[in-house]
Amino acid sequence: MHDDRTLVEARLRRVLDERIRPAVYPESVPLEVAVWHAPGEPVPVAEGLAADVEPITVGSRWGAPWGTSWFRVTGTVPEAWAGRTVEAILDLGFDENMPGFQCEGLVYRPDGTPVKGLNPRNQWVRIGAPVQGGEEVRLHVEAASNPVVMDYRPFTPTPLGDLETAGRDPQYTLARMDLAVLDETVWHLVTDLEVLGELMAELPVDSPRRWEILRAVERALDAVDLQDVGGTAERARSRLTDVLAVPAVPSAHRISAVGHAHIDSAWLWPLRETVRKVARTAANMTALLDDEPDFVFAMSQAQQWAWVKEHRPEVWARVKKAVAEGRFVPAGGMWVESDTNMPGSEAMARQFVHGKRFFLDEFGVENDEAWLPDTFGFAAGLPQIIKAAGSRYLLTQKISWSRTNSFPHHTFRWEGIDGTRIFTHFPPVDTYNCSMRGAEIAHAVRNFKDKGAARHSLAPTGWGDGGGGTTREMVAKAARLRDLEGSATVTWETPSAFFAKAEAENPEPPVWVGELYLELHRATLTSQAGTKQGNRRSEHLLREAELWAATAAVRTGFPYPYADLDRIWKTVLLHQFHDILPGSSIAWVHREARATYARVADELGGIIDAAQRALAGEGSVPLLFNAAPHTRSGVPAGGARPAEMSGRTTRAERPDGGHVLDNGLLRVGVDARGLVDSALDLAAGRETIAPGRTGNLLQLHQDLPNMWDAWDVDEFYRNTVTDLTDADEVTPGDDGVTVRVVRTFGASRVTQVLSLPPGEKRLVVDTEVDWHETEKFLKLAFPLDLHTDRYASETQFGHFFRPTHTNTSWEAAKFEACNHRFVHLQEPDWGVAVVNDGTYGHDVTRAVRGDGGTTTTVRVSLLRAPRFPDPETDQGVHRFRHALVPGASIGDAVREGWRVNLPERRLHGAGEVAPLVTVDRDSVVVTAVKLADDGSGDVVVRFHEAHGARARATLTAGFPVAGVEVTDLLERPLADTAPPAVDDGRITVRLRPFELMTLRLKRA
């Protein structure tokens, strides 16, 4: 037989495109359209429905950036269409290649009932099936003219990312507003041919199955009368029946399709627009569930569910009904799909507390899985948190984006820093917007790395963001792929059903230990410094507010602000979303975030002040309140008393124009350029700074990644560096015992103050940068005279080691990494810590000197200046505090990290305030002291072992205790854990390295 394969395949493409797809809607009549453009922010539905409208015609421009237009479409079904299926085709000016990134709409009936969303791949609204002739049609469309921020030339700087700079020019052209007859037979023929054509293209050319499909398709095309597609569609379909009925082979890969719409809680749109995106998608999906009995849809992010409940009660009612039926599934159990690298220990825990509690309170549903398809890597402390929240599984997709190394598993157990293992799945389909194309399904099969041990994978199916979720076309394709030879089998299932099957078939999968590092998007640890500092400050203010309010409530009857703390926590958690905290959203998002963090700081400051005043009472005794988990200035953790002052600091001028700072513990040399050329640990007789090098060195790099400007820093940035050594001023500080350094470069100015606190072995570097650079990366370097092949970075509830060398491509790829409050480097008997109050990105490199010694350089990432998606990223004034701590053990690093983030608070009062709880070991760090969320008055204490060693510790309550329970993060007793004994308020616990524990103390 002659090889005519390419001829038939080309024929299929043309006939589908030019004849069969156009015949899906064989007849149409135009609708009348009128519009009202809302003058400002979105209005309530009732106001939009009642607004006075003006006529508008197809082809007209509409929609200023970020505007809202209410379209009213009216018409009459022709009498000749009686008994047929009729739909409205409402094309607002969509580009089908951009689902989720442009205009969108939500359709309402005149009484305000939501019908469904309108999206680039979902432009239809069912009028009737069958319809009655003469039927009047009246629909309203709330249309959002969201501008296209990331266009066909992505990463181009644009003013469209902020309402204040976007202008008023119309963004879209009204394209089609018609009533049309839907020929369902032709629609099904299109789906048949698409499924078979896509499958055929993925099969080997020498596969018999490919040729069977080819001949069946050829017969179907022969059966189509190109001048009467509708009249011959059924005949054409009959030619495909046999080839569609051949079942999959028994060994076929099995795909669990989960209806999905990954919706970024903010990104190239502001938070307020996400509220509407979620409502449109939820309306779409509940409508699709009504039409498709096998379909299952899962939605994550409790915050998004809460938005629907608050802002779209009419959609919420439909959602609740679908949840009760088990087909609209709450997923993930987190408040938002947060970043997991940067949120602190308690914040990461509270993501699960608030997420899971919302789903439990609203639906009685508890999630077993963490659902984070798009998060930019996963911190090594996360497995323990997932388990402590009562969950068992993790799903993500993003690691498939890694640029250097291909992750070796798709299903595995992920082991965290404490030894906790979580069953984890990376869908091999390599997208969280699967559309059931044959190429996607075939890629999942080929790509699946666990063949032989497992045969199940998951496919999140649907258009994300504003794309509207799963479409009826995807459902139709999945139905044909349920059991089809040559393809994986596809079944709609819930995430929990998938994980149960996957774990049952592969109970002992391979294990991956440590962080799941994404070899991409490393610059998200630095971009938008103001947002990151707002997050860090908010986390610590929340700790203080809970600690002092709980202490005051127990001691004085102070009214514990349950509702306020709940609301503020949810606000902070929302802003940890994986495009807000990482700094990868438009200017509007970060402008609002800065304002929100300022309000949060004011409100929490008020709670802290009121609680501390209640505790201090009236008096003139100077009190230092210590919210850190370690004793400071003689004040116990969680208590208040007069501070104990010890030691003094001196400053002397050097002959070379430099300065020497000395406090008896540390002697620091600052040269005439304001650089640190010596940091001598006097007790150890050990120099910290490498010979011939200087610390406190600001370094400026050119920084234009190949793509993803706010997200990425590419390794070649290191090829170009300018050391900022010229100083405008190096002078004594106003107090006489500090050194002030001023530098200017480009259009920017840096002012630093170097200080040695009395009685403390740390050099504090306060840096103020008035930043006006573009596409530059600013680092602060400390070259250390220290030899080590690894270093520790703080993460949630502990720390994690990374290599200082680049033996393999895996190590070399980690050229920019995350830390929380500290990094620590250690030789067996001496170490150094670098601590910070709000930066996350850093790099550590090593070099061997001519004298045989090793220089290990720690560089803190301060600022970047990408131009997309925010053209003015980080322009303005920023303040940072870092400290270099010579001679530091890991315990010193932990303590100093807390110290720099929880500054002292001073107040006059009647006398000492005893801590509510104390712990007798520094290695056991208390991260939260609060009252139980249920309003019972019980005291909840959360703590962990922080040094990486086993610990036996005694926790002592400063109040009568009637009983104690070990709980999960949601403050529920752990059924399989015996409560520790209480002896006169003393509770003894034993902890594994980095083990997290939560105790609930019942007050007597």
JSON list of N, CA and C in Angstrom, two decimals, residues 43 245 284 336 422 508 525 560 584 615 628 693 695 720 810 881 949 959 966 985 996 1000:
[
{"chain": "A", "resi": 43, "resn": "VAL", "atom": "N", "xyz": [-19.21, 47.43, 40.66]},
{"chain": "A", "resi": 43, "resn": "VAL", "atom": "CA", "xyz": [-20.40, 47.78, 41.43]},
{"chain": "A", "resi": 43, "resn": "VAL", "atom": "C", "xyz": [-21.16, 46.50, 41.79]},
{"chain": "A", "resi": 245, "resn": "ALA", "atom": "N", "xyz": [-14.26, 2.34, 19.78]},
{"chain": "A", "resi": 245, "resn": "ALA", "atom": "CA", "xyz": [-14.74, 1.34, 20.73]},
{"chain": "A", "resi": 245, "resn": "ALA", "atom": "C", "xyz": [-13.66, 0.36, 21.14]},
{"chain": "A", "resi": 284, "resn": "ASN", "atom": "N", "xyz": [-19.13, 28.86, 36.21]},
{"chain": "A", "resi": 284, "resn": "ASN", "atom": "CA", "xyz": [-18.87, 27.97, 35.08]},
{"chain": "A", "resi": 284, "resn": "ASN", "atom": "C", "xyz": [-18.89, 26.52, 35.50]},
{"chain": "A", "resi": 336, "resn": "VAL", "atom": "N", "xyz": [-4.19, 30.06, 51.21]},
{"chain": "A", "resi": 336, "resn": "VAL", "atom": "CA", "xyz": [-3.89, 30.32, 49.80]},
{"chain": "A", "resi": 336, "resn": "VAL", "atom": "C", "xyz": [-2.79, 29.34, 49.38]},
{"chain": "A", "resi": 422, "resn": "ILE", "atom": "N", "xyz": [6.27, 12.50, 53.48]},
{"chain": "A", "resi": 422, "resn": "ILE", "atom": "CA", "xyz": [4.95, 12.80, 52.91]},
{"chain": "A", "resi": 422, "resn": "ILE", "atom": "C", "xyz": [4.88, 12.20, 51.51]},
{"chain": "A", "resi": 508, "resn": "GLU", "atom": "N", "xyz": [5.75, 1.74, 48.80]},
{"chain": "A", "resi": 508, "resn": "GLU", "atom": "CA", "xyz": [7.14, 2.04, 49.19]},
{"chain": "A", "resi": 508, "resn": "GLU", "atom": "C", "xyz": [7.86, 2.71, 48.02]},
{"chain": "A", "resi": 525, "resn": "LEU", "atom": "N", "xyz": [13.20, 35.52, 45.71]},
{"chain": "A", "resi": 525, "resn": "LEU", "atom": "CA", "xyz": [13.65, 35.67, 47.09]},
{"chain": "A", "resi": 525, "resn": "LEU", "atom": "C", "xyz": [14.07, 37.11, 47.39]},
{"chain": "A", "resi": 560, "resn": "TYR", "atom": "N", "xyz": [-9.09, 39.03, 75.14]},
{"chain": "A", "resi": 560, "resn": "TYR", "atom": "CA", "xyz": [-8.26, 38.49, 74.06]},
{"chain": "A", "resi": 560, "resn": "TYR", "atom": "C", "xyz": [-8.92, 38.78, 72.72]},
{"chain": "A", "resi": 584, "resn": "SER", "atom": "N", "xyz": [6.32, 38.95, 42.31]},
{"chain": "A", "resi": 584, "resn": "SER", "atom": "CA", "xyz": [6.15, 38.75, 40.87]},
{"chain": "A", "resi": 584, "resn": "SER", "atom": "C", "xyz": [4.79, 39.22, 40.36]},
{"chain": "A", "resi": 615, "resn": "LEU", "atom": "N", "xyz": [-0.49, 44.52, 81.51]},
{"chain": "A", "resi": 615, "resn": "LEU", "atom": "CA", "xyz": [0.43, 43.70, 82.29]},
{"chain": "A", "resi": 615, "resn": "LEU", "atom": "C", "xyz": [1.32, 44.56, 83.19]},
{"chain": "A", "resi": 628, "resn": "ALA", "atom": "N", "xyz": [11.17, 37.68, 72.49]},
{"chain": "A", "resi": 628, "resn": "ALA", "atom": "CA", "xyz": [11.99, 36.64, 71.86]},
{"chain": "A", "resi": 628, "resn": "ALA", "atom": "C", "xyz": [11.92, 35.36, 72.70]},
{"chain": "A", "resi": 693, "resn": "ARG", "atom": "N", "xyz": [40.86, 40.50, 52.29]},
{"chain": "A", "resi": 693, "resn": "ARG", "atom": "CA", "xyz": [39.51, 40.77, 51.84]},
{"chain": "A", "resi": 693, "resn": "ARG", "atom": "C", "xyz": [38.82, 41.71, 52.83]},
{"chain": "A", "resi": 695, "resn": "GLY", "atom": "N", "xyz": [34.86, 42.89, 54.45]},
{"chain": "A", "resi": 695, "resn": "GLY", "atom": "CA", "xyz": [33.44, 42.64, 54.58]},
{"chain": "A", "resi": 695, "resn": "GLY", "atom": "C", "xyz": [32.64, 43.92, 54.54]},
{"chain": "A", "resi": 720, "resn": "THR", "atom": "N", "xyz": [29.46, 40.02, 35.64]},
{"chain": "A", "resi": 720, "resn": "THR", "atom": "CA", "xyz": [29.67, 41.47, 35.67]},
{"chain": "A", "resi": 720, "resn": "THR", "atom": "C", "xyz": [29.39, 41.98, 37.08]},
{"chain": "A", "resi": 810, "resn": "TRP", "atom": "N", "xyz": [23.42, 19.54, 40.38]},
{"chain": "A", "resi": 810, "resn": "TRP", "atom": "CA", "xyz": [22.39, 19.85, 41.38]},
{"chain": "A", "resi": 810, "resn": "TRP", "atom": "C", "xyz": [22.88, 20.93, 42.34]},
{"chain": "A", "resi": 881, "resn": "ARG", "atom": "N", "xyz": [18.54, 45.57, 58.26]},
{"chain": "A", "resi": 881, "resn": "ARG", "atom": "CA", "xyz": [19.46, 45.34, 59.38]},
{"chain": "A", "resi": 881, "resn": "ARG", "atom": "C", "xyz": [20.02, 43.94, 59.26]},
{"chain": "A", "resi": 949, "resn": "ALA", "atom": "N", "xyz": [19.36, 18.46, 67.37]},
{"chain": "A", "resi": 949, "resn": "ALA", "atom": "CA", "xyz": [19.79, 17.40, 68.29]},
{"chain": "A", "resi": 949, "resn": "ALA", "atom": "C", "xyz": [18.58, 16.98, 69.13]},
{"chain": "A", "resi": 959, "resn": "PHE", "atom": "N", "xyz": [0.80, 29.55, 85.50]},
{"chain": "A", "resi": 959, "resn": "PHE", "atom": "CA", "xyz": [-0.60, 29.60, 85.92]},
{"chain": "A", "resi": 959, "resn": "PHE", "atom": "C", "xyz": [-1.02, 28.18, 86.27]},
{"chain": "A", "resi": 966, "resn": "VAL", "atom": "N", "xyz": [-1.42, 16.90, 73.86]},
{"chain": "A", "resi": 966, "resn": "VAL", "atom": "CA", "xyz": [-0.62, 17.12, 72.66]},
{"chain": "A", "resi": 966, "resn": "VAL", "atom": "C", "xyz": [-1.60, 17.18, 71.49]},
{"chain": "A", "resi": 985, "resn": "GLY", "atom": "N", "xyz": [2.53, 22.32, 87.40]},
{"chain": "A", "resi": 985, "resn": "GLY", "atom": "CA", "xyz": [2.71, 23.22, 86.27]},
{"chain": "A", "resi": 985, "resn": "GLY", "atom": "C", "xyz": [3.90, 22.91, 85.40]},
{"chain": "A", "resi": 996, "resn": "LEU", "atom": "N", "xyz": [8.54, 19.26, 65.97]},
{"chain": "A", "resi": 996, "resn": "LEU", "atom": "CA", "xyz": [7.55, 20.28, 66.30]},
{"chain": "A", "resi": 996, "resn": "LEU", "atom": "C", "xyz": [6.51, 19.67, 67.24]},
{"chain": "A", "resi": 1000, "resn": "ARG", "atom": "N", "xyz": [-1.69, 21.90, 74.45]},
{"chain": "A", "resi": 1000, "resn": "ARG", "atom": "CA", "xyz": [-2.87, 22.67, 74.86]},
{"chain": "A", "resi": 1000, "resn": "ARG", "atom": "C", "xyz": [-3.02, 22.51, 76.36]}
]
